[in-house]
Coordinates of C-alpha atoms in Angstrom, one line a residue:
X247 CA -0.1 24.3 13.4
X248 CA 1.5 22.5 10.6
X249 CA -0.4 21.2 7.8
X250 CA 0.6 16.9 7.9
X251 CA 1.5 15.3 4.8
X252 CA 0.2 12.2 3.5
X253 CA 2.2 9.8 0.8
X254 CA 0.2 7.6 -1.2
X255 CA 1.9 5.6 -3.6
X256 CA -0.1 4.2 -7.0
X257 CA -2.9 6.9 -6.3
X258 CA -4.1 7.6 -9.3
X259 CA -6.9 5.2 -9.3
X260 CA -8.7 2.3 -7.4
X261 CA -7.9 1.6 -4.0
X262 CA -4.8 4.4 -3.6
X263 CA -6.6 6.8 -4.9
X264 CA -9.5 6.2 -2.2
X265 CA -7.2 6.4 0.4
X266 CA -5.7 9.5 -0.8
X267 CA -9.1 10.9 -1.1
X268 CA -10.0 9.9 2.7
X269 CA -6.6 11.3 3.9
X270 CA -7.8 14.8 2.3
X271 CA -11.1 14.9 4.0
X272 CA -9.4 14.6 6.9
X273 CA -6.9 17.7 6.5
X274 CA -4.0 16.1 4.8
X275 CA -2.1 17.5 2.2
X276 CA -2.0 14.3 0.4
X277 CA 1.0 13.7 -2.4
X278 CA -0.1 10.6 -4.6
X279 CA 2.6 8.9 -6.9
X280 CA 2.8 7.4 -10.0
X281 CA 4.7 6.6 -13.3
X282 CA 2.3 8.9 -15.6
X283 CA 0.5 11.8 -14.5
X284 CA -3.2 11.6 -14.7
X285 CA -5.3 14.5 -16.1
X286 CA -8.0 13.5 -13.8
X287 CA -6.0 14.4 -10.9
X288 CA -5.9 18.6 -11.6
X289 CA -9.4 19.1 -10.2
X290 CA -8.9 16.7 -6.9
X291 CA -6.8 19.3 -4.6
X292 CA -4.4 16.0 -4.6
X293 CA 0.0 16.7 -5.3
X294 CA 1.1 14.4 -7.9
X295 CA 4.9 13.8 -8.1
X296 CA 6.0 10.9 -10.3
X297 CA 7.9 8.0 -9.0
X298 CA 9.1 4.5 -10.6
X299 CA 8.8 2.0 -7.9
X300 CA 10.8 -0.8 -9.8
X301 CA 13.5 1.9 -9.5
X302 CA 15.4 2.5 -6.6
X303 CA 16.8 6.2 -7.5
X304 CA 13.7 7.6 -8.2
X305 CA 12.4 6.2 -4.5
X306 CA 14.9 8.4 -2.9
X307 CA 14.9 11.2 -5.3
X308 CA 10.8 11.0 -4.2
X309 CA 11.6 10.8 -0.6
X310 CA 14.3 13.6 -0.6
X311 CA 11.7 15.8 -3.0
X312 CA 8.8 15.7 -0.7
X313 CA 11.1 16.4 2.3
X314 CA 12.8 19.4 0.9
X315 CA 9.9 20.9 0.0
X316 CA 7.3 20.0 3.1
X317 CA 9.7 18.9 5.6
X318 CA 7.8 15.8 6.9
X319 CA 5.9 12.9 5.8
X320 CA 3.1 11.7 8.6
X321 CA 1.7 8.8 7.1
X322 CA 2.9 7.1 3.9
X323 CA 0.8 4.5 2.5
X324 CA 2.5 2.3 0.5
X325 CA -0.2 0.9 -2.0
X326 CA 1.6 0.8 -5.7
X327 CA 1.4 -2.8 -7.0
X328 CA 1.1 -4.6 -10.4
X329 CA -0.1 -7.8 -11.9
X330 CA 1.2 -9.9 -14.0
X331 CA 0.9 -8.7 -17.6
X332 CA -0.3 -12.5 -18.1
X333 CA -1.3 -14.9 -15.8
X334 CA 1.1 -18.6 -16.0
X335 CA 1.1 -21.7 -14.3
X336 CA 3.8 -21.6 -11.3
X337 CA 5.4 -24.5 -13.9
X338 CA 5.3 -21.9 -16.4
X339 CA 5.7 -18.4 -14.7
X340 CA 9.1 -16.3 -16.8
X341 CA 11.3 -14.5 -14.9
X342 CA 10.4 -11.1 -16.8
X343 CA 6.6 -11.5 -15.0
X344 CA 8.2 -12.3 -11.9
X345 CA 11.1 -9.5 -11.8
X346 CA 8.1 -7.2 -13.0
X347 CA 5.7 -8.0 -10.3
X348 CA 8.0 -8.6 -7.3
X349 CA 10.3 -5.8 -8.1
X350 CA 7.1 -3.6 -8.0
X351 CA 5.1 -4.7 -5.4
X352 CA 7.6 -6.0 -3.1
X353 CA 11.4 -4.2 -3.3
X354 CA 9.5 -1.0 -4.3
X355 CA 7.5 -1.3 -1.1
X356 CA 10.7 -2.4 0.9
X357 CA 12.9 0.6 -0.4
X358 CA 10.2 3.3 -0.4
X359 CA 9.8 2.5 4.1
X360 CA 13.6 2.4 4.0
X361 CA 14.0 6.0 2.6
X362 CA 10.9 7.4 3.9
X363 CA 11.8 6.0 7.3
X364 CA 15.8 7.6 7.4
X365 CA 14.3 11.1 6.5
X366 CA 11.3 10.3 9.6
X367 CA 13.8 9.5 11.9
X368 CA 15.7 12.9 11.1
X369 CA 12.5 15.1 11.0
X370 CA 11.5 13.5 14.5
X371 CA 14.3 16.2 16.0
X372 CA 12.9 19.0 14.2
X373 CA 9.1 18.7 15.0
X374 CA 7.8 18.9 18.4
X375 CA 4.9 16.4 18.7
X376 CA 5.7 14.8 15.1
X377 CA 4.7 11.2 14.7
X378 CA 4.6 9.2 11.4
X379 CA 3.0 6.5 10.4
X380 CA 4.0 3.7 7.8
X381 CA 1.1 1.9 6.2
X382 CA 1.5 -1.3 3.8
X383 CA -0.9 -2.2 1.3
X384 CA -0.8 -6.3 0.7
X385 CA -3.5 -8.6 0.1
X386 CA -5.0 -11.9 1.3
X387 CA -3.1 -13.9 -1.6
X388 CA 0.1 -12.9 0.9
X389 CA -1.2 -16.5 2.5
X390 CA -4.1 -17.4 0.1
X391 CA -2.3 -19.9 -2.8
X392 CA -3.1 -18.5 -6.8
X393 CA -1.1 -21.0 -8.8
X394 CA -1.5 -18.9 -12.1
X395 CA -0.5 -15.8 -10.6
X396 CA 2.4 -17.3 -7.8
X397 CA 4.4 -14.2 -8.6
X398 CA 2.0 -11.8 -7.0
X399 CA 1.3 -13.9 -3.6
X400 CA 5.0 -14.2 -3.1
X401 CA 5.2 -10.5 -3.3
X402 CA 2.5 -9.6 -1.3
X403 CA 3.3 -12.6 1.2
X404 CA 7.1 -10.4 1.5
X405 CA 5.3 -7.0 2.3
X406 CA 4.0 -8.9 5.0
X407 CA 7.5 -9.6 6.7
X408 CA 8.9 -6.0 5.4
X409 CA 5.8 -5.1 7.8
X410 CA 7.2 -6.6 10.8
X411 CA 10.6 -5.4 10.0
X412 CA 10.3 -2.1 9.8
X413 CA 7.8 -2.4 13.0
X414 CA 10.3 -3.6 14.9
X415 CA 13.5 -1.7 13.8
X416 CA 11.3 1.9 14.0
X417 CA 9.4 1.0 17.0
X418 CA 12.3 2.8 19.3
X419 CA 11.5 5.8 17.4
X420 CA 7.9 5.4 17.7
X421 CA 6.6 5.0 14.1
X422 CA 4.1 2.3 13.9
X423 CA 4.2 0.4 10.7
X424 CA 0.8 -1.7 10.0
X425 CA -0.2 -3.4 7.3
X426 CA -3.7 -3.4 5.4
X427 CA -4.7 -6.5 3.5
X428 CA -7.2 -6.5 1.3
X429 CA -9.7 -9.1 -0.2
X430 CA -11.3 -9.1 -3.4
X431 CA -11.9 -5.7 -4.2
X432 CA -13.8 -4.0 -7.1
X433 CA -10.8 -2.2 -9.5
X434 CA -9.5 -2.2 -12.6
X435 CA -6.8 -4.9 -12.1
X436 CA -10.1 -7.7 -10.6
X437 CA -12.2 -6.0 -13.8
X438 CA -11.3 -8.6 -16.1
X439 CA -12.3 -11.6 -13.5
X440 CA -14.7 -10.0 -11.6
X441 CA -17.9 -12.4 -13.0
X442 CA -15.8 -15.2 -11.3
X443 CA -15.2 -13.7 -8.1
X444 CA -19.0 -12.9 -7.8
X445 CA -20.0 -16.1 -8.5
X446 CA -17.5 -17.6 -5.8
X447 CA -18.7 -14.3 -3.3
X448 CA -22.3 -16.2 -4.2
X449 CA -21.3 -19.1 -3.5
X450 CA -20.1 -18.6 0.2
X451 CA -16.2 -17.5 -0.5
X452 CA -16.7 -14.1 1.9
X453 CA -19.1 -13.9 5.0
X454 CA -19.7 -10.9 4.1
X455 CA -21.8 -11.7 0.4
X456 CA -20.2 -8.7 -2.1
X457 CA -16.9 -7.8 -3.4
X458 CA -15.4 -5.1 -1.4
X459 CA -14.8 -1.2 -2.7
X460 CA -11.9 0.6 -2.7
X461 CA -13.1 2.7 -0.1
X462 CA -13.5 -0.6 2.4
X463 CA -10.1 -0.4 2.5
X464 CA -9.4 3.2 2.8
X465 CA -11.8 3.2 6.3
X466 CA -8.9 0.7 7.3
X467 CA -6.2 2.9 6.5
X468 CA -7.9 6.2 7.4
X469 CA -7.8 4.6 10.9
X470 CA -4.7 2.9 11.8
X471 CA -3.6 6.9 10.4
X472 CA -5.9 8.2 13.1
X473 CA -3.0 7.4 15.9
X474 CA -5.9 5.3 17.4
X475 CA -3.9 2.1 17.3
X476 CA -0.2 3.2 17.6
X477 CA 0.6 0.5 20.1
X478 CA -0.4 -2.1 17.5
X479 CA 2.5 -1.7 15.7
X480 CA 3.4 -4.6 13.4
X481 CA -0.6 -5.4 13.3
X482 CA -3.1 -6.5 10.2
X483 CA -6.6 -5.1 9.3
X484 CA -8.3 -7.4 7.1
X485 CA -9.9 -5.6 4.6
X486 CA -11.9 -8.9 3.0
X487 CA -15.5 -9.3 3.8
X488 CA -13.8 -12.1 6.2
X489 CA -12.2 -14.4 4.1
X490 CA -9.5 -14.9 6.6
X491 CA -11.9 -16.1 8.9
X492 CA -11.7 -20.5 9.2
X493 CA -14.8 -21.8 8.9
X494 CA -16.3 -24.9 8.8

């Protein structure tokens, strides 16, 4: 039986790097991607192969790469994202910030499920019993307003609807795409504000009274790559200590 192959994109650190990590223990051979190698990496058992996502030829040469060489991808998980380098007032945000952030986060996610998705669709005539997955990393500021950071909820609030695209354009082919949003989580990118989020967490922002780990949100993806919830397709797990959840 083939070994399946597992894409995670930005897992180097934090929340992709979790997610590669649960992929492995499950028997994936697990490429994570990135702009520069990490040295922390040679010891893990994990592939590193480098990738740009603000640029569209190296998403295909990645894509073409990993399918020469293993001749199938069974779940990507799309999870590289940015920041801004400096958070600005909507009325202030520059367009180098918001080219940066949305040509990261959202047209590297939309392109990466484009090229990964033509070389599925090709592979599903050469392996019997063959079926990828597509998972999309967003967050809950894809609905949840952040005035000094507007750049990243409008990119996060586009993987949501490149989610239900690609759900509905490979659902003939039967490749679920799903998409994972996480809360506040505890990485380097909430590092420098995370004494704020506790406080709010204290002060009754989550049901759930902690920031989440990034291994809260690779349980989410480790199951929706399960095959568990195929049928779903097009569905979110809310990875956010239930901030989604109205409450009065």
């Amino acid at each position: 039986m083939l070994q399946k192959i597992a894409v995670v994109t930005g897992g180097r650190k934090g929340i992709g790097l979790a997610c590669a990590r649960a992929l492995m223990r499950e028997g994936y051979y697990v490429i994570v991607t990135g702009r520069n190698p990490s040295a922390d990496l040679e010891s893990t058992g994990l592939c590193y192969l480098p990738c740009d996502n603000t640029d569209l030829s190296s998403i295909r040469a990645l894509a073409q790469e990993v399918f020469a060489r293993f001749g199938r991808v069974d779940v990507l998980v799309n999870n590289a994202g940015v920041a801004p380098k400096v958070r600005l007032d909507v009325l202030e945000t520059t367009q180098e910030s918001f080219d940066f952030v949305v040509g990261t986060n959202l047209r590297g996610t939309f392109f990466m499920c484009q090229a990964m998705a033509q070389h599925m669709v090709k592979a599903l005539k050469k392996h019997s019993g063959y079926l990828p997955r597509i998972i999309n990393i967003s967050s809950v500021s894809a609905y949840a307003s952040s005035v000094n950071r507007g750049e990243y909820c409008i990119s996060k609030a586009g993987i949501s609807m490149v989610t239900q695209l690609f759900a509905d354009r490979l659902a003939e082919y039967g490749i679920p795409v799903f998409e994972v949003r996480p809360g506040i989580i505890r990485t380097d990118m909430t590092k420098p504000v995370s004494q704020i989020y506790e406080a709010m967490i204290a002060n009754g922002l989550t049901p759930i009274p902690r920031m989440g780990e990034p291994e809260d949100v690779a349980d989410c993806v480790s199951v929706l790559a399960s095959g568990k919830l195929d049928f779903a397709t097009g569905q979110v797990l809310n990875a956010d200590g239930g901030f989604h959840i109205r409450r009065l």
